[in-house]
JSON list of C-alpha atoms in Angstrom, two decimals:
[
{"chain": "A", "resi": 1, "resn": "UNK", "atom": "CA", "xyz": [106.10, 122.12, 174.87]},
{"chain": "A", "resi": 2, "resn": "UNK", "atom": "CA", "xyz": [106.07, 118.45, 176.14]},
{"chain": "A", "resi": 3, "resn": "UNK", "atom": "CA", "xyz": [103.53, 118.75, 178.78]},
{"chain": "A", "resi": 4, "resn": "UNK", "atom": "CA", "xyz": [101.08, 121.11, 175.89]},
{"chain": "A", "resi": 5, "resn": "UNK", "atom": "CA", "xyz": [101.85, 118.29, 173.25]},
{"chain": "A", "resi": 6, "resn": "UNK", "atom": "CA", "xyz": [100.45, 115.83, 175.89]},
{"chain": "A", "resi": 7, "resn": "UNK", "atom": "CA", "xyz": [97.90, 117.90, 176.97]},
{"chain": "A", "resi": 8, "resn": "UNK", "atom": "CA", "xyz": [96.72, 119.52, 173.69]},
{"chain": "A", "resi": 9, "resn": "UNK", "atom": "CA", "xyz": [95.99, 116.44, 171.71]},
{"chain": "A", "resi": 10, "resn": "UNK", "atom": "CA", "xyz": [93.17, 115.66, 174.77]},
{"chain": "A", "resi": 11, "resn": "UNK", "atom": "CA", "xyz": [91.59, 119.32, 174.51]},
{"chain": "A", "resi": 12, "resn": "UNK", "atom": "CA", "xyz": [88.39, 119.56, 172.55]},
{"chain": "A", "resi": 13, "resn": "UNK", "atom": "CA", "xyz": [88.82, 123.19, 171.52]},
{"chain": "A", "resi": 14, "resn": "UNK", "atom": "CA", "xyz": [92.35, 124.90, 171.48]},
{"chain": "A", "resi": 15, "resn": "UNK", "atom": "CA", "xyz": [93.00, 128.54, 170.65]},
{"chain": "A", "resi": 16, "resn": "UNK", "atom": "CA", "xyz": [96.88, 129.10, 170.65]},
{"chain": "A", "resi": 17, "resn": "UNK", "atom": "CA", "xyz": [96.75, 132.58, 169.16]},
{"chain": "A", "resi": 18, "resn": "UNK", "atom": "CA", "xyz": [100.59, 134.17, 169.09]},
{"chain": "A", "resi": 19, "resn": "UNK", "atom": "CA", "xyz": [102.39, 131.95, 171.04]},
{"chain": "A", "resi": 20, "resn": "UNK", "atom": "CA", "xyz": [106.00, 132.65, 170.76]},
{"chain": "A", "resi": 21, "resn": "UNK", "atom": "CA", "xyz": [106.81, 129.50, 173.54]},
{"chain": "A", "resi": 22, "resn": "UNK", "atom": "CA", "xyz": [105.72, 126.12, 171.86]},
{"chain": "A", "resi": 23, "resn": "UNK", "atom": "CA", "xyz": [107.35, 123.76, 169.29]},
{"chain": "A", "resi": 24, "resn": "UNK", "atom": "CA", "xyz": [105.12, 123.77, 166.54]},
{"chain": "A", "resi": 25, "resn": "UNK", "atom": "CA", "xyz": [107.02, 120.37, 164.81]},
{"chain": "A", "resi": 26, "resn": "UNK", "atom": "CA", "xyz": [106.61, 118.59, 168.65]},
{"chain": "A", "resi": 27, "resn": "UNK", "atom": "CA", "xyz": [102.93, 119.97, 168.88]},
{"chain": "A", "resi": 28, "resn": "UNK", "atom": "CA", "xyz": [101.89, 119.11, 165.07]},
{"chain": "A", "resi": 29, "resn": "UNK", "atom": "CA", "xyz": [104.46, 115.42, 165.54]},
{"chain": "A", "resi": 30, "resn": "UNK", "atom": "CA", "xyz": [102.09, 114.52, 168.71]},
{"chain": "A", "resi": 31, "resn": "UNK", "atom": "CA", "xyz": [99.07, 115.17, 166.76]},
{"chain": "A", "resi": 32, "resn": "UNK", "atom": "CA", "xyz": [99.53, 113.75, 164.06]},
{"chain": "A", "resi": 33, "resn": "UNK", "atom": "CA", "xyz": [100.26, 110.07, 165.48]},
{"chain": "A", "resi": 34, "resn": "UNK", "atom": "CA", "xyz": [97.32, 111.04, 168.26]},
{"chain": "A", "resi": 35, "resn": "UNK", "atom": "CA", "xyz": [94.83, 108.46, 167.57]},
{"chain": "A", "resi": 36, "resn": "UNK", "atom": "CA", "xyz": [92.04, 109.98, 169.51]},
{"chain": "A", "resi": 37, "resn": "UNK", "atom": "CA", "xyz": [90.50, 111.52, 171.11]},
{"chain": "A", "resi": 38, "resn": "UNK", "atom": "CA", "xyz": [91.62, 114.77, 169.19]},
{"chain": "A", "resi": 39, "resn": "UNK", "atom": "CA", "xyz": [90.76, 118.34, 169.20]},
{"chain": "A", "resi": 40, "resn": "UNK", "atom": "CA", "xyz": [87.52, 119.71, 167.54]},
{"chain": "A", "resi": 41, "resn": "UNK", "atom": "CA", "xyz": [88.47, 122.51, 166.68]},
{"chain": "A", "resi": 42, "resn": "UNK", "atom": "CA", "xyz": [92.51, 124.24, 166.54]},
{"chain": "A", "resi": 43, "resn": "UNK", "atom": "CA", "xyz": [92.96, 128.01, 165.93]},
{"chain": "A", "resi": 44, "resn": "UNK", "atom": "CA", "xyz": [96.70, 128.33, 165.62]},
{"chain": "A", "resi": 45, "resn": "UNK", "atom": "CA", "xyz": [96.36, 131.70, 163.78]},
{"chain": "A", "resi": 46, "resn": "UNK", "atom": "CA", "xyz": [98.76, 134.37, 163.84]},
{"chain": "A", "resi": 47, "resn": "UNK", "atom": "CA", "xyz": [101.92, 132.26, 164.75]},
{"chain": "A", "resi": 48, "resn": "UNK", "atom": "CA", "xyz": [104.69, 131.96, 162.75]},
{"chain": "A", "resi": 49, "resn": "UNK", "atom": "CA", "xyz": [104.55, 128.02, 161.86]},
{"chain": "A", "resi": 50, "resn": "UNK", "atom": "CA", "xyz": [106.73, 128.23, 158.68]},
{"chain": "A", "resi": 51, "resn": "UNK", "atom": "CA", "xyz": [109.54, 126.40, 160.67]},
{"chain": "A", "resi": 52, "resn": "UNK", "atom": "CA", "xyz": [107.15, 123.63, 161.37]},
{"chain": "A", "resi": 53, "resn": "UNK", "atom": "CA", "xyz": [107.02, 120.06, 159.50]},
{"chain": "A", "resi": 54, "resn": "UNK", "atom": "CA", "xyz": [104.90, 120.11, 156.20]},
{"chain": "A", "resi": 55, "resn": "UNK", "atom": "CA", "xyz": [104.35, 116.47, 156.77]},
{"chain": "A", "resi": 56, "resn": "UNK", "atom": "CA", "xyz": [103.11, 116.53, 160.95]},
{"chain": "A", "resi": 57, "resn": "UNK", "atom": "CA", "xyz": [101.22, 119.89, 160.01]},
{"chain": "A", "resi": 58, "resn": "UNK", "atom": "CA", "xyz": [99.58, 118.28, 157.17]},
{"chain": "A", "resi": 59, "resn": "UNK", "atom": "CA", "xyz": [98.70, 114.77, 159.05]},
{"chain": "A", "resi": 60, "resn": "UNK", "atom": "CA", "xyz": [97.48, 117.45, 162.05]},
{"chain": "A", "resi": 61, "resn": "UNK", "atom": "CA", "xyz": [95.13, 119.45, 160.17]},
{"chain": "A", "resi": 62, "resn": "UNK", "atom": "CA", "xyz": [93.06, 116.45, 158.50]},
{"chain": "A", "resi": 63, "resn": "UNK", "atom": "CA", "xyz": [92.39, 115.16, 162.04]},
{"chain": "A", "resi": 64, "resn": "UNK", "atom": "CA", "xyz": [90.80, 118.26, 163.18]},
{"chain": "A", "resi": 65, "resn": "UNK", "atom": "CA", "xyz": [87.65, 119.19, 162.48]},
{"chain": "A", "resi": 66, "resn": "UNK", "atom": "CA", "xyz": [88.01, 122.71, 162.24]},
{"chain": "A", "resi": 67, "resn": "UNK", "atom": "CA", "xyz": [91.45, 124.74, 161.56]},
{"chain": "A", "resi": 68, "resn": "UNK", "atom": "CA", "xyz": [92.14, 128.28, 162.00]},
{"chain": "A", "resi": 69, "resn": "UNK", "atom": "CA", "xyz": [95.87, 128.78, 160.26]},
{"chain": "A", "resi": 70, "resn": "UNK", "atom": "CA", "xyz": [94.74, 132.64, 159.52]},
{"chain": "A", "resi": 71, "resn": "UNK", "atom": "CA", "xyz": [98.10, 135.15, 159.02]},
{"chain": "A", "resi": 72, "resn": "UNK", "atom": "CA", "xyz": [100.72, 131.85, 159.57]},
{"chain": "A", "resi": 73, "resn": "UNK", "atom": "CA", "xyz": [102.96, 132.36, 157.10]},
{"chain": "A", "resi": 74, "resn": "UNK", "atom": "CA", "xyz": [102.83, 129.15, 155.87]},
{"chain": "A", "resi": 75, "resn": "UNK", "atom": "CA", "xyz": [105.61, 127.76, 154.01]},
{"chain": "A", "resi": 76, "resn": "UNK", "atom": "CA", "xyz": [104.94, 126.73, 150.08]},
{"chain": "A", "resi": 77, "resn": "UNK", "atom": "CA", "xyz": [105.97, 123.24, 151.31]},
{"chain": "A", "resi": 78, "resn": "UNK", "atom": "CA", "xyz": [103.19, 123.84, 154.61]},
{"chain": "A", "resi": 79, "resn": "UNK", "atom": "CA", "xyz": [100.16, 125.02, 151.99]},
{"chain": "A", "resi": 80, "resn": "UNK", "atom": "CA", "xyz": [100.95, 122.58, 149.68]},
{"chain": "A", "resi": 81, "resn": "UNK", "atom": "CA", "xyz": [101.14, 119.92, 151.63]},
{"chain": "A", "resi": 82, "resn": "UNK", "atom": "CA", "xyz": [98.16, 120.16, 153.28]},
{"chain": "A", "resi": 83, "resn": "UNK", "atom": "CA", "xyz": [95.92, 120.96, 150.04]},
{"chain": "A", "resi": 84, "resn": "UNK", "atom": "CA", "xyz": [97.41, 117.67, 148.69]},
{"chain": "A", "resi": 85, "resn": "UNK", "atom": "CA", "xyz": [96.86, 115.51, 151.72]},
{"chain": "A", "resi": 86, "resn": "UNK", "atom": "CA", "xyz": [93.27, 117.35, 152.05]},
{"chain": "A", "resi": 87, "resn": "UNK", "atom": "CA", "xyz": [92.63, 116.52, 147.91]},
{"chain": "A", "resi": 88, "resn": "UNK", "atom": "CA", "xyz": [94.07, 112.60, 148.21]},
{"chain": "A", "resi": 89, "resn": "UNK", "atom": "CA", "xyz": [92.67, 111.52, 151.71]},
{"chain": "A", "resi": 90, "resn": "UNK", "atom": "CA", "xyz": [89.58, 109.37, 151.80]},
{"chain": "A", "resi": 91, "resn": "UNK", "atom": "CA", "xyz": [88.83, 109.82, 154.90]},
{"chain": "A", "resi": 92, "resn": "UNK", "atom": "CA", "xyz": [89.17, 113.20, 156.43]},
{"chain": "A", "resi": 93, "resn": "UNK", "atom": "CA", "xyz": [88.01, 114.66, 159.73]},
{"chain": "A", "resi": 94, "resn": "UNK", "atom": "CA", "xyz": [88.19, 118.18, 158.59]},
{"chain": "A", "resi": 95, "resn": "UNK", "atom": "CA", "xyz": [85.22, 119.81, 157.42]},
{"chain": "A", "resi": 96, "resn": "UNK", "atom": "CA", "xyz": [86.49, 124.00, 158.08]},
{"chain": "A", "resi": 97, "resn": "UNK", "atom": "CA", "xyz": [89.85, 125.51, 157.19]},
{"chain": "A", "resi": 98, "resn": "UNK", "atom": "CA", "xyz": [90.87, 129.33, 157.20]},
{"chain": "A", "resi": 99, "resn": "UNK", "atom": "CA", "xyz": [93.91, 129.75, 155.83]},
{"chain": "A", "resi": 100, "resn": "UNK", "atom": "CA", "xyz": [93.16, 133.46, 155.04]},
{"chain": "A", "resi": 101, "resn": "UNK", "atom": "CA", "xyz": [96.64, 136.03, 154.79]},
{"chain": "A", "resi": 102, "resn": "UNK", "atom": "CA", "xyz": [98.63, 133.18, 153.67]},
{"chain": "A", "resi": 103, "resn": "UNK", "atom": "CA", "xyz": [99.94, 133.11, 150.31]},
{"chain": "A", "resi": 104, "resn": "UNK", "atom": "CA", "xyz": [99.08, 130.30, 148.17]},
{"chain": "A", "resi": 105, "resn": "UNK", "atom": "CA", "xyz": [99.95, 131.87, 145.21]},
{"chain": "A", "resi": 106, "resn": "UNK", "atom": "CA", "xyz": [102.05, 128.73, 144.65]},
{"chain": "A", "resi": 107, "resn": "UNK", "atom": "CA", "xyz": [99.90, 125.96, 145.91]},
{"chain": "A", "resi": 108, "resn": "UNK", "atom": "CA", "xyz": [98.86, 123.65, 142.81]},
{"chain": "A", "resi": 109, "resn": "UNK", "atom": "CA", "xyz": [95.51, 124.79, 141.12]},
{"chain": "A", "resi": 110, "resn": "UNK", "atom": "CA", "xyz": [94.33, 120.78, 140.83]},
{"chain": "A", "resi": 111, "resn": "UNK", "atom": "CA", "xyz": [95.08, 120.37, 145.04]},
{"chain": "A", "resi": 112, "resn": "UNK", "atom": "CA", "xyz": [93.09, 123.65, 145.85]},
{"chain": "A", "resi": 113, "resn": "UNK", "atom": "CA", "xyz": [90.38, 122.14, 143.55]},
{"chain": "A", "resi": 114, "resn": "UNK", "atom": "CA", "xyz": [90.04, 119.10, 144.65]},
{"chain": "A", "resi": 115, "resn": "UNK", "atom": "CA", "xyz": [90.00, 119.97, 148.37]},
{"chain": "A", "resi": 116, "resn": "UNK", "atom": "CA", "xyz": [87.83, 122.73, 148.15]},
{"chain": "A", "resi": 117, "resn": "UNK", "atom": "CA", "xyz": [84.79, 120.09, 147.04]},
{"chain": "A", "resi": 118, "resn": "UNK", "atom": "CA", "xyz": [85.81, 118.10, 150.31]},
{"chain": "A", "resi": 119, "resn": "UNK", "atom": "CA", "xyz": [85.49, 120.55, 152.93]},
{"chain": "A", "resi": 120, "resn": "UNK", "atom": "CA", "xyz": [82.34, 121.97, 153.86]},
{"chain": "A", "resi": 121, "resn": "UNK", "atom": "CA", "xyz": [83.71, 125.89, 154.60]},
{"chain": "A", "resi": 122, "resn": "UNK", "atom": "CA", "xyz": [87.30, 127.56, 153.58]},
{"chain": "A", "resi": 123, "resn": "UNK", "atom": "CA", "xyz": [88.00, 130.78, 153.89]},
{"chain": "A", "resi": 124, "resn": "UNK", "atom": "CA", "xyz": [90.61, 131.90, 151.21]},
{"chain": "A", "resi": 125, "resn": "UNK", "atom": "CA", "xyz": [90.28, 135.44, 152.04]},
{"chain": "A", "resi": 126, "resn": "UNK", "atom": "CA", "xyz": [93.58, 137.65, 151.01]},
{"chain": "A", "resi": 127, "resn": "UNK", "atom": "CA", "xyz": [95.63, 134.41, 149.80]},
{"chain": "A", "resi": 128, "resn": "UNK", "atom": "CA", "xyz": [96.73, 136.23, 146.79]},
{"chain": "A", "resi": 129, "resn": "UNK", "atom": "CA", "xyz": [95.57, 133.20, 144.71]},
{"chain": "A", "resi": 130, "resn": "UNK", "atom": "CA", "xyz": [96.24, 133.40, 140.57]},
{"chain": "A", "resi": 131, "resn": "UNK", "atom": "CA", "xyz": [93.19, 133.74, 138.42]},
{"chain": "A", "resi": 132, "resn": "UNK", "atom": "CA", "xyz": [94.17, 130.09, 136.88]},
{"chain": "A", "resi": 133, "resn": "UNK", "atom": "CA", "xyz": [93.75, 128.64, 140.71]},
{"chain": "A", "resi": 134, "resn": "UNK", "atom": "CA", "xyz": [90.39, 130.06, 141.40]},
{"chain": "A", "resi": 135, "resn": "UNK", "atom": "CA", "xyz": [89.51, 128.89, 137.75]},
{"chain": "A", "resi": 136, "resn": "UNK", "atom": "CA", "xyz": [89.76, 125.67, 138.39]},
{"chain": "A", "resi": 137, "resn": "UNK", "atom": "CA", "xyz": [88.21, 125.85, 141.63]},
{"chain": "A", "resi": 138, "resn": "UNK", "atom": "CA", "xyz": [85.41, 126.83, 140.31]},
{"chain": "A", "resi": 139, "resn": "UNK", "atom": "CA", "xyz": [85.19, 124.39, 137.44]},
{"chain": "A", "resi": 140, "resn": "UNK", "atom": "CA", "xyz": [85.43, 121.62, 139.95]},
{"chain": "A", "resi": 141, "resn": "UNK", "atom": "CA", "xyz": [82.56, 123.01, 142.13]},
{"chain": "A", "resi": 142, "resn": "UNK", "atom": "CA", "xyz": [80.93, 123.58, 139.00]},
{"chain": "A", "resi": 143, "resn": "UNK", "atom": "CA", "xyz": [81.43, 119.48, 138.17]},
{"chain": "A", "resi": 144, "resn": "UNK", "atom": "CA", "xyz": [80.99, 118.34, 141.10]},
{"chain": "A", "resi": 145, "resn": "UNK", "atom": "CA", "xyz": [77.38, 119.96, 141.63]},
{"chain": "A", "resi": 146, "resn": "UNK", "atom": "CA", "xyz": [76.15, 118.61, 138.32]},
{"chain": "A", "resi": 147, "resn": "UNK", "atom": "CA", "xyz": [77.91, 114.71, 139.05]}
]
């Protein structure tokens, strides 16, 4: 885990797809404080990260361009901390999340909103979102077209 936290932060794509062997909190801690350069894109999917630190995962995923977090099982602390960071950053490097076969059934409905009109793709595919979160989704695409 040392060496691929030293390593990883260098890589410009990284596909760590089931990996039973790596601290996720040391991996997401050295990216998160990696100034640069940093990955393009990070496809993490199918891995259990719930263990991991909302905070580090959160500061990690804004600094990558595009995020794969598909089938995570990401923590309601995890989600919503990333949705919030995403929603209150100014300046974000991520432009693609998946975060499909996670549930965000919990995540806050404003914090979905608001980072869905910063990123340029995200794939919410079998979240089990609530109708009131893709309601306001879609009222804030809907403002932020006509703005």
């Amino acid at each position: 885990t040392e060496l691929a936290s030293r390593v990883i932060p260098r890589c410009k794509s990284v596909q760590l797809r089931m990996f039973d062997f790596i601290r996720w909190k040391d991996l997401f801690t050295a990216l998160s404080f990696a100034t640069s350069p940093l990955p393009e894109e990070l496809d993490i999917s199918k891995n259990n990260l719930s263990s991991a630190s909302a905070q580090a995962l959160a500061a990690a995923v804004t600094k990558i361009v595009r995020v794969k977090l598909m089938e995570s099982k990401l923590s309601k602390l995890q989600s919503s901390s990333i949705f919030k960071r995403i929603s209150e950053e100014e300046e974000l490097r991520i432009e693609d999340l998946d975060v499909m076969f996670n549930n965000l059934s919990q995540l806050d409905p404003d914090h979905l909103a608001q980072a869905a009109t910063k990123l340029v793709k995200l794939n919410l595919g079998w979240s089990k979102l609530t109708e009131r979160q893709v309601e306001r989704m879609f009222e804030r695409l809907d403002e932020e077209k006509t703005m």
